[in-house]
Amino acid sequence: MSQLLLSLFFISLINNSISWRTFMRGRSKYGNLGVPTLSKDQELSSDEWFTQFLDHFNPTDARVWQQRYFVNGEYYKKGGPVFLMISGEAAAGSKWMKEGQWIEYAKQFGALCFQVEHRFYGKSHPTSDLSVKNLMYLSSQQALADLAYFIQLMNSNYKLPKDTKWIAFGGSYAGSLAAWLRSKYPHLIHGAVSASGPLLAEIDFQEYYVVVENALKEYSEECVNTIIKANQQFHIMLRHPIGQQGIAKKFVLCDPIDSGHTKSNDISNLYETIASIFAGIVQYNKDNRNNSAMANLTIESACNILTNETLGIAVDRLAILSTKMLNASGEKCLDYMYSKMIHKLRNVTWASEEAEGGRQWTYQTCTEFGFFQTSTARPNLFSETFPADFFVQQCVDIFGPRYNIHLLNSAINRTNILYGGLDLKVTNVVFVHGSTDPWHVLGITKSPNRQMPAIYINGTAHCANMYPPSKNDPPQLKAARVEIGRLIYQWLHS
Ligand SMILES: *[C@@H]1O[C@H](CO)[C@@H](O)[C@H](O)[C@H]1NC(C)=O
Ligand SMILES: *[C@@H]1O[C@H](CO)[C@@H](O)[C@H](O)[C@H]1NC(C)=O
Ligand SMILES: *[C@@H]1O[C@H](CO)[C@@H](O)[C@H](O)[C@H]1NC(C)=O
Ligand SMILES: *[C@@H]1O[C@H](CO)[C@@H](O)[C@H](O)[C@H]1NC(C)=O
Ligand SMILES: *[C@@H]1O[C@H](CO)[C@@H](O)[C@H](O)[C@H]1NC(C)=O
Ligand SMILES: *[C@@H]1O[C@H](CO)[C@@H](O)[C@H](O)[C@H]1NC(C)=O
Ligand SMILES: *[C@@H]1O[C@H](CO)[C@@H](O)[C@H](O)[C@H]1NC(C)=O
């Protein structure tokens, strides 16, 4: 996890306190599978807390902890439904209690709105620290059971009529949770809007960079050719001391490259950091997060820099783009040292910066999902230096020797057996994806039957349908929002 990604993650955290941002760009700090952060900062809804069990799967364990949630009753009309926004692999944000497309639906249907923070993220701390023995209570199964208890408790606390219908919302990893919640607890959840949720666990998520490449190619073939050329030049420069110094300077690296000390996993990390610039740009292209620092870093603006020959040779243009990202994220230099990254992720304190979720989400990828965005399928695009092994090694280096490929293989099988992968059978769930978002590859993009409608939006990015509408939204995105509203209406009246 590069420093660059780390910083991007934090910038969005600071600028947009809304978050359920997400990491879904894999293990990274971007919040890659990430969802949303909106703009502005004021507290719109205060923290509420309730008592939750630590281990839902051991009835003899009575330990409890305090879980955070938010509530907004402003739009509730007596007899109306309850909307539950599921927060994923980042802190929950009060901003979403007033903004986002789900609030538009809440106004339309007179819904009572809740948002629940995922255990181990944000301020929801079930244990005293993030040591491996405590992280065993971090799993999607525990998180779903948390939501089941939450629903039961609120039905009682708010004395909701017995036939009150709950509808779940979520984007990215939380989009998967929304679908799984309906699947596992249909007596508690009546329907779900699952945005950009990856349902299939996979170690080597090599398709990710294929979608990234195609999205860039669709805008300009020359853009992709420039990236390939830039990486060839980068590779040649890495072989000689003068070239190494050139890279350190152009890319504003925090540490010099030195054939004596720099290790191969440092170089992998450097290449992966550069690749992740494009991952971030494509995954979040023109969404309506309204994150001013990143808002104009789009496929167009990035490719316009890369293909502008007056800015120098290919590698120089790549360096300019990389530095713009770095500047926008407020970082002074690009930190690519593998050992530093691992050191930070080994920190088990809640106070550590990684407590914003980097260690936790990495744990979930190492024990449940994989989702490693590798260089396997496109070795010529960003180098072949970050295959699945590179990520599995991180699991071992961060959590210990048990967290190896064998554990991961059986963990992935387990996840797909327990949830069904892409063979999920469920009703009243709409699966929404954007064609530009690489995560659609692991989700349901074609309706298998009428009970499981899929909406595949041409040209939109990760979770685009969740953000507040904007006048620049393409017609197919506007139509998707209307269709989702129609489905919710149908579920509520069936
Ligand atoms: C985005 O932010 C700008 C400035 O903060 C504001 O004027 C604009 O209305 C926002 N757009 C949306 C869609 O929220
Ligand atoms: C983004 O916009 C700001 C201000 O409008 C500008 O200074 C910056 O150069 C732009 N970045 C890119 C990548 O176009
Ligand atoms: C290329 O970059 C130069 C220097 O920044 C700029 O003046 C020019 O407008 C750019 N050309 C295009 C086509 O963007
Ligand atoms: C990044 O910021 C530094 C220092 O503020 C500045 O000198 C440099 O030109 C910026 N680079 C880009 C590509 O915007
Ligand atoms: C863990 O992070 C905290 C907070 O950033 C810091 O004070 C502490 O020194 C770190 N621990 C280690 C072992 O690096
Ligand atoms: C995982 O599942 C595959 C096919 O379903 C099987 O071939 C493989 O042996 C399983 N691996 C483990 C570690 O259980
Ligand atoms: C998606 O949009 C692009 C242009 O934005 C268009 O060329 C393409 O035909 C569209 N694909 C479908 C399946 O509608």
XYZ file of C-alpha atoms and ligand atoms in Angstrom:
592
model
C 0.000 0.000 0.000
C 1.737 2.968 -1.187
C 2.025 6.174 0.665
C 0.347 7.866 -2.251
C -2.716 5.760 -1.865
C -2.564 6.227 1.808
C -2.608 9.924 1.452
C -5.398 9.911 -1.074
C -7.401 7.935 1.332
C -6.824 10.444 4.058
C -7.489 13.418 1.920
C -10.882 12.119 1.112
C -11.391 11.400 4.757
C -10.548 14.899 5.783
C -12.217 16.773 2.977
C -15.283 14.671 2.934
C -16.242 13.444 6.269
C -18.867 11.371 4.671
C -17.248 8.334 3.955
C -17.965 4.803 3.471
C -15.388 5.468 1.249
C -13.743 2.365 0.925
C -10.880 0.489 0.164
C -12.073 -1.512 -2.502
C -9.213 -0.684 -4.537
C -8.001 -3.593 -2.756
C -5.778 -3.378 0.111
C -5.174 0.206 -0.461
C -5.824 3.244 1.282
C -7.660 4.734 -1.459
C -10.621 3.208 -0.422
C -10.679 1.443 -3.440
C -13.489 -0.682 -3.460
C -14.371 2.380 -1.943
C -17.393 4.198 -1.866
C -18.138 7.579 -1.452
C -17.179 10.446 0.427
C -19.143 13.564 -0.142
C -18.034 17.105 0.419
C -18.478 19.540 3.308
C -17.710 18.800 6.878
C -20.251 19.863 9.406
C -21.773 17.297 11.688
C -25.263 16.666 10.473
C -26.324 13.917 12.761
C -24.823 12.981 16.074
C -23.294 9.657 17.012
C -25.599 7.130 18.626
C -24.446 3.913 20.233
C -25.913 0.524 21.031
C -24.678 -2.597 22.761
C -23.531 -5.369 20.457
C -22.250 -8.915 21.016
C -18.602 -9.561 20.219
C -19.107 -13.079 18.876
C -22.451 -13.914 17.308
C -21.418 -17.490 16.640
C -20.616 -18.533 20.155
C -23.643 -18.420 22.443
C -21.448 -18.978 25.487
C -19.503 -15.776 24.863
C -21.366 -12.922 26.554
C -18.841 -10.170 25.835
C -20.332 -6.973 24.394
C -19.121 -3.655 22.968
C -20.567 -0.337 21.781
C -21.357 0.022 18.068
C -21.973 3.399 16.421
C -24.926 4.350 14.256
C -26.730 7.421 12.939
C -30.442 8.111 12.625
C -32.500 10.626 10.658
C -36.237 10.677 11.264
C -36.874 13.869 9.349
C -38.530 12.207 6.371
C -40.354 9.466 8.230
C -44.081 9.215 7.727
C -46.045 6.953 10.038
C -46.325 3.510 8.510
C -43.380 4.225 6.205
C -40.442 1.900 5.571
C -37.026 1.917 7.237
C -33.931 2.489 5.130
C -30.645 1.069 6.353
C -27.409 2.411 4.899
C -24.710 -0.170 5.529
C -21.295 1.307 6.122
C -18.341 -0.679 4.844
C -14.584 -0.701 5.280
C -14.188 2.860 6.549
C -15.664 5.173 9.153
C -19.381 5.875 8.763
C -20.131 9.497 7.974
C -22.945 11.685 9.202
C -22.963 13.447 5.856
C -24.762 10.547 4.250
C -27.626 11.082 6.661
C -28.630 14.159 4.642
C -27.217 13.524 1.198
C -27.000 10.945 -1.501
C -29.582 9.319 -3.700
C -30.957 7.126 -0.908
C -32.095 10.317 0.896
C -34.054 11.253 -2.237
C -35.789 7.879 -1.997
C -36.360 8.399 1.731
C -38.190 11.658 0.997
C -40.183 9.939 -1.715
C -41.237 6.980 0.452
C -41.387 8.630 3.895
C -38.615 6.422 5.278
C -36.884 6.414 8.633
C -33.123 6.383 7.918
C -30.351 4.576 9.772
C -26.686 4.116 9.049
C -24.663 1.528 10.966
C -20.889 1.564 11.177
C -19.082 -1.702 10.382
C -17.353 -3.357 13.337
C -13.614 -2.514 13.559
C -13.900 0.627 11.397
C -14.302 4.257 12.355
C -15.267 4.521 16.023
C -16.788 1.059 16.305
C -14.099 -0.696 18.321
C -15.147 -4.136 19.561
C -11.764 -4.919 21.094
C -8.926 -3.157 22.892
C -6.622 -3.280 19.877
C -6.150 -4.682 16.382
C -3.960 -7.634 17.264
C -4.466 -10.809 15.266
C -6.206 -12.534 18.175
C -8.799 -9.731 18.194
C -9.140 -9.458 14.442
C -10.614 -12.962 14.430
C -13.878 -11.166 15.278
C -13.632 -9.109 12.099
C -15.565 -10.806 9.309
C -18.453 -10.120 6.988
C -20.477 -12.835 8.731
C -20.115 -11.090 12.099
C -20.958 -7.759 10.429
C -24.186 -9.161 8.957
C -25.200 -10.585 12.325
C -24.497 -7.147 13.854
C -27.038 -5.704 11.415
C -29.600 -8.385 12.255
C -29.360 -7.487 15.956
C -29.531 -3.803 15.082
C -32.767 -4.227 13.118
C -34.348 -6.251 15.893
C -33.353 -3.645 18.484
C -34.605 -0.639 16.499
C -37.916 -2.320 15.728
C -38.363 -2.527 19.460
C -36.823 0.834 20.505
C -38.842 2.810 17.961
C -41.947 0.643 18.484
C -42.216 0.219 14.743
C -45.383 -1.505 13.479
C -44.923 -5.227 12.994
C -45.255 -5.056 9.220
C -42.587 -2.342 8.809
C -40.383 -3.069 5.806
C -36.625 -2.551 5.967
C -34.679 -1.815 2.782
C -30.874 -2.052 2.825
C -28.517 0.158 0.818
C -24.795 -0.161 0.353
C -22.020 0.499 -2.112
C -18.843 -1.369 -2.855
C -18.089 -3.969 -0.132
C -21.167 -2.654 1.680
C -23.092 -3.290 -1.543
C -22.136 -6.949 -1.236
C -23.228 -6.842 2.405
C -26.618 -5.390 1.411
C -27.281 -8.306 -0.952
C -25.991 -10.873 1.553
C -28.079 -9.352 4.358
C -31.261 -9.933 2.357
C -30.030 -13.413 1.471
C -29.195 -14.460 5.043
C -31.885 -12.597 7.001
C -34.939 -12.306 4.697
C -37.253 -12.149 7.735
C -35.575 -8.880 8.771
C -34.745 -7.218 5.456
C -37.385 -6.884 2.756
C -35.215 -5.675 -0.126
C -31.779 -4.308 -0.975
C -30.089 -1.920 -3.367
C -26.612 -3.341 -3.920
C -24.304 -0.870 -5.687
C -21.008 -1.988 -7.229
C -20.751 -4.987 -4.898
C -18.204 -7.712 -5.724
C -19.907 -11.019 -4.903
C -17.199 -13.413 -6.033
C -14.125 -13.777 -3.848
C -10.984 -14.227 -5.934
C -7.303 -14.169 -5.039
C -5.917 -12.936 -8.335
C -8.275 -10.170 -9.463
C -6.318 -9.679 -12.670
C -9.382 -8.521 -14.648
C -9.248 -5.273 -12.719
C -6.463 -3.748 -14.791
C -8.002 -5.085 -17.997
C -11.048 -2.899 -17.345
C -8.766 0.003 -16.454
C -6.900 -0.416 -19.722
C -10.108 -0.649 -21.736
C -11.557 2.450 -20.127
C -8.424 4.411 -20.987
C -8.336 2.904 -24.474
C -11.911 3.877 -25.131
C -10.919 7.464 -24.552
C -7.627 7.214 -26.431
C -5.546 4.360 -27.725
C -2.549 6.661 -27.678
C -3.012 7.149 -23.934
C -2.510 3.430 -23.273
C 0.423 3.288 -25.676
C 2.049 6.147 -23.775
C 1.677 4.329 -20.459
C 3.298 1.240 -21.973
C 6.136 3.307 -23.397
C 6.574 5.229 -20.148
C 6.907 1.998 -18.221
C 9.473 0.667 -20.694
C 11.524 3.822 -20.198
C 11.021 3.572 -16.448
C 12.262 -0.008 -16.524
C 15.419 0.953 -18.438
C 16.123 3.874 -16.107
C 15.841 1.584 -13.078
C 18.842 -0.399 -14.286
C 21.440 2.366 -14.044
C 22.454 4.737 -11.257
C 21.835 7.841 -13.383
C 18.403 6.580 -14.376
C 17.615 5.708 -10.764
C 18.443 9.245 -9.700
C 16.318 10.576 -12.541
C 13.317 8.563 -11.380
C 13.784 9.577 -7.757
C 13.797 13.227 -8.812
C 11.042 13.191 -11.426
C 8.659 11.116 -9.307
C 9.619 12.913 -6.066
C 10.432 9.659 -4.252
C 10.920 9.912 -0.471
C 13.912 7.551 -0.572
C 16.553 7.266 -3.278
C 16.755 4.121 -5.360
C 20.028 2.426 -4.663
C 20.993 -0.886 -6.190
C 22.590 -1.893 -2.902
C 19.609 -1.299 -0.624
C 16.468 -1.143 -2.684
C 14.751 -4.526 -2.723
C 12.613 -6.108 -5.365
C 9.472 -5.691 -3.265
C 10.223 -1.957 -3.064
C 10.256 -1.840 -6.838
C 7.040 -3.876 -7.026
C 5.506 -1.446 -4.598
C 6.645 1.486 -6.711
C 5.169 0.040 -9.890
C 1.957 -0.869 -8.101
C 1.693 2.664 -6.725
C 1.944 4.104 -10.205
C -0.578 1.613 -11.560
C -2.947 2.551 -8.761
C -3.007 6.142 -9.995
C -4.851 4.840 -13.027
C -6.962 2.532 -10.929
C -8.141 5.515 -8.903
C -8.762 7.692 -11.908
C -10.817 5.071 -13.721
C -12.644 3.683 -10.708
C -13.816 7.119 -9.636
C -13.975 8.820 -13.040
C -16.377 11.759 -12.885
C -18.396 10.467 -10.002
C -20.206 13.105 -8.010
C -18.191 12.846 -4.860
C -17.420 16.477 -5.352
C -13.999 16.037 -3.899
C -12.442 19.242 -5.128
C -8.826 18.075 -4.946
C -9.429 15.082 -7.170
C -12.459 16.205 -9.117
C -10.586 17.133 -12.274
C -8.314 14.130 -12.281
C -10.397 12.242 -14.801
C -9.605 9.859 -17.629
C -9.650 12.833 -19.987
C -7.382 15.088 -17.968
C -4.922 12.274 -17.218
C -4.767 11.157 -20.848
C -4.420 14.742 -22.025
C -1.286 15.085 -19.919
C 0.067 11.703 -21.023
C -0.379 12.378 -24.721
C 0.868 15.977 -24.702
C 4.282 15.667 -26.350
C 5.324 19.190 -25.442
C 5.652 17.944 -21.836
C 8.630 15.678 -22.593
C 9.167 11.976 -23.254
C 6.590 9.430 -22.072
C 8.167 8.780 -18.673
C 8.327 12.520 -17.979
C 4.635 12.874 -18.678
C 3.884 9.956 -16.391
C 5.954 11.678 -13.711
C 3.966 14.898 -14.138
C 0.703 13.027 -13.701
C 2.026 11.152 -10.670
C 3.234 14.388 -9.084
C -0.097 16.074 -9.688
C -1.780 13.249 -7.791
C 0.782 13.526 -5.046
C 0.268 17.276 -4.793
C -3.492 16.963 -4.823
C -3.257 14.551 -1.922
C -1.064 16.892 0.092
C 1.904 14.532 0.238
C 5.443 15.870 0.054
C 6.987 12.809 -1.533
C 6.112 9.391 -2.854
C 6.783 6.725 -0.265
C 7.360 3.389 -1.952
C 9.423 1.514 0.653
C 7.866 -1.880 1.298
C 9.262 -2.201 4.813
C 7.762 1.132 5.884
C 4.378 0.154 4.553
C 4.484 -3.191 6.369
C 5.666 -1.533 9.558
C 2.640 0.782 9.554
C 0.245 -2.044 8.826
C 1.653 -4.094 11.686
C 0.659 -1.391 14.168
C -2.152 -2.779 16.336
C -3.187 0.410 18.110
C -6.498 2.119 17.383
C -4.659 5.420 17.456
C -2.412 4.537 14.565
C -3.215 6.154 11.264
C -3.850 2.734 9.863
C -6.711 2.403 12.299
C -8.622 4.291 9.654
C -8.992 0.911 8.120
C -5.890 -0.122 6.202
C -4.926 -2.943 8.541
C -8.520 -4.060 8.963
C -9.374 -4.190 5.280
C -6.086 -5.902 4.509
C -7.052 -8.513 7.097
C -10.393 -9.057 5.391
C -8.701 -9.466 2.000
C -6.236 -11.961 3.512
C -8.920 -14.008 5.306
C -12.101 -13.610 3.226
C -11.874 -12.047 -0.211
C -8.466 -11.788 -1.892
C -9.445 -9.153 -4.475
C -5.765 -8.512 -5.224
C -5.452 -6.196 -8.195
C -2.498 -7.817 -9.824
C -0.366 -7.122 -12.867
C -0.909 -10.697 -14.117
C -3.204 -10.025 -17.091
C -1.442 -6.904 -18.343
C 2.271 -7.416 -17.704
C 3.246 -4.910 -20.394
C 1.026 -2.127 -19.152
C 2.484 -1.476 -15.699
C 5.182 -4.170 -15.482
C 4.743 -7.744 -14.291
C 6.062 -6.960 -10.821
C 2.931 -7.262 -8.721
C 1.426 -10.742 -9.181
C -0.728 -12.412 -6.514
C 2.389 -13.615 -4.631
C 3.337 -10.021 -3.903
C 0.052 -9.497 -2.074
C 0.018 -12.871 -0.337
C 3.508 -12.082 0.964
C 2.047 -8.932 2.504
C -0.554 -11.019 4.356
C 2.297 -13.078 5.821
C 4.489 -10.071 6.594
C 1.679 -8.151 8.291
C -0.238 -10.874 10.138
C 2.231 -13.744 10.453
C 3.202 -17.020 8.756
C -0.241 -18.616 9.190
C -1.755 -16.079 6.791
C -0.273 -17.770 3.763
C -1.567 -18.952 0.413
C -3.057 -22.123 1.936
C -5.165 -20.200 4.386
C -6.171 -17.793 1.638
C -7.176 -20.566 -0.768
C -9.489 -22.157 1.739
C -10.768 -18.755 2.889
C -11.781 -17.853 -0.659
C -13.540 -21.198 -1.108
C -15.305 -20.697 2.194
C -16.551 -17.228 1.263
C -17.892 -18.407 -2.063
C -19.534 -21.462 -0.469
C -21.170 -19.479 2.334
C -22.517 -16.712 0.061
C -22.804 -18.441 -3.301
C -20.516 -16.170 -5.301
C -22.203 -15.224 -8.557
C -24.748 -18.027 -8.045
C -26.356 -16.131 -5.198
C -30.083 -16.904 -5.008
C -32.100 -14.103 -3.501
C -35.197 -11.989 -4.145
C -35.919 -8.236 -4.018
C -32.310 -7.230 -4.615
C -31.239 -4.916 -7.404
C -27.589 -5.133 -8.469
C -26.251 -1.882 -9.906
C -22.899 -1.569 -11.680
C -21.076 0.859 -13.947
C -19.180 -0.397 -16.993
C -16.151 1.796 -16.229
C -15.882 0.438 -12.691
C -13.498 -2.553 -12.666
C -15.408 -4.091 -9.765
C -18.348 -4.929 -12.006
C -16.370 -7.984 -13.153
C -16.966 -9.667 -9.773
C -20.633 -8.702 -9.568
C -23.991 -9.569 -11.131
C -24.427 -7.432 -14.250
C -27.124 -9.509 -16.008
C -30.435 -10.306 -14.331
C -30.605 -14.071 -13.757
C -34.371 -13.730 -13.126
C -37.002 -11.091 -12.377
C -36.449 -11.275 -8.630
C -32.807 -10.246 -9.088
C -32.787 -7.336 -11.520
C -29.393 -6.045 -12.616
C -28.743 -2.541 -13.891
C -25.514 -2.185 -15.828
C -24.873 1.473 -16.569
C -22.814 2.234 -19.637
C -19.931 4.588 -18.918
C -20.277 5.214 -15.177
C -17.807 4.518 -12.377
C -17.879 2.936 -8.924
C -21.129 3.542 -7.008
C -22.147 6.414 -9.316
C -25.846 5.856 -8.622
C -25.406 6.533 -4.898
C -24.132 10.095 -5.108
C -26.358 13.137 -5.211
C -27.676 13.706 -8.724
C -25.838 16.267 -10.820
C -26.901 18.043 -13.969
C -23.956 16.462 -15.796
C -25.157 12.915 -15.146
C -25.559 10.916 -18.368
C -29.142 9.905 -19.257
C -28.479 6.222 -18.528
C -27.469 7.101 -14.943
C -30.585 9.221 -14.486
C -32.674 6.349 -15.842
C -30.989 3.908 -13.425
C -31.936 6.070 -10.439
C -35.544 6.174 -11.592
C -35.603 2.412 -12.145
C -34.230 1.737 -8.662
C -36.952 3.963 -7.215
C -39.559 2.023 -9.170
C -38.226 -1.275 -7.802
C -38.289 -0.009 -4.225
C -41.896 1.056 -4.780
C -42.697 -2.398 -6.098
C -41.086 -4.159 -3.113
C -42.881 -1.906 -0.645
C -46.224 -2.602 -2.245
C -45.858 -6.339 -2.695
C -19.709 20.704 -5.345
O -19.006 21.649 -4.550
C -19.149 22.990 -5.026
C -18.261 23.891 -4.169
O -18.075 23.379 -2.893
C -20.635 23.393 -4.959
O -20.785 24.704 -5.443
C -21.439 22.418 -5.818
O -22.807 22.708 -5.726
C -21.206 20.976 -5.373
N -21.875 20.073 -6.277
C -22.645 19.075 -5.847
C -23.226 18.193 -6.902
O -22.859 18.865 -4.666
C -7.631 21.012 -11.471
O -8.191 22.283 -11.255
C -7.327 23.203 -10.594
C -8.078 24.484 -10.317
O -9.128 24.653 -11.208
C -6.056 23.423 -11.447
O -5.182 24.301 -10.776
C -5.379 22.084 -11.684
O -4.277 22.254 -12.532
C -6.362 21.111 -12.317
N -5.732 19.796 -12.429
C -5.758 19.090 -13.550
C -5.130 17.738 -13.488
O -6.290 19.466 -14.563
C 0.295 20.702 -23.697
O 0.991 21.250 -22.611
C 1.354 22.613 -22.820
C 2.276 23.033 -21.678
O 1.654 22.840 -20.434
C 0.097 23.461 -22.907
O 0.417 24.804 -23.122
C -0.770 22.930 -24.062
O -1.993 23.627 -24.065
C -1.023 21.443 -23.902
N -1.656 20.934 -25.086
C -2.788 20.258 -25.043
C -3.303 19.762 -26.361
O -3.380 20.041 -24.006
C 3.707 19.881 -7.122
O 3.959 20.769 -6.060
C 5.290 21.316 -6.104
C 5.498 22.138 -4.847
O 4.359 22.853 -4.531
C 5.457 22.151 -7.375
O 6.763 22.680 -7.443
C 5.207 21.255 -8.582
O 5.231 22.016 -9.779
C 3.872 20.560 -8.483
N 3.814 19.574 -9.553
C 2.773 19.420 -10.361
C 2.927 18.432 -11.457
O 1.717 20.028 -10.226
C 1.485 2.830 16.328
O 0.818 4.031 15.983
C 0.743 4.955 17.061
C -0.108 6.129 16.613
O 0.272 6.605 15.358
C 2.137 5.387 17.470
O 2.069 6.290 18.555
C 2.928 4.151 17.862
O 4.255 4.527 18.134
C 2.919 3.122 16.754
N 3.521 1.894 17.218
C 4.534 1.336 16.590
C 5.048 0.062 17.157
O 5.029 1.820 15.577
C -11.124 -24.799 -3.332
O -12.114 -25.203 -4.255
C -11.584 -25.782 -5.446
C -12.705 -26.045 -6.417
O -13.968 -25.879 -5.870
C -10.835 -27.034 -5.103
O -10.284 -27.598 -6.264
C -9.734 -26.686 -4.120
O -9.073 -27.855 -3.706
C -10.270 -25.962 -2.919
N -9.134 -25.513 -2.135
C -9.107 -25.568 -0.822
C -7.854 -25.099 -0.175
O -10.050 -25.958 -0.163
C -21.695 2.862 -24.385
O -21.389 4.215 -24.628
C -20.453 4.404 -25.686
C -20.157 5.889 -25.826
O -20.338 6.579 -24.670
C -20.989 3.846 -26.979
O -20.018 3.985 -27.990
C -21.351 2.388 -26.788
O -21.975 1.902 -27.971
C -22.301 2.216 -25.629
N -22.518 0.803 -25.397
C -23.731 0.287 -25.235
C -23.783 -1.198 -25.006
O -24.731 0.958 -25.232
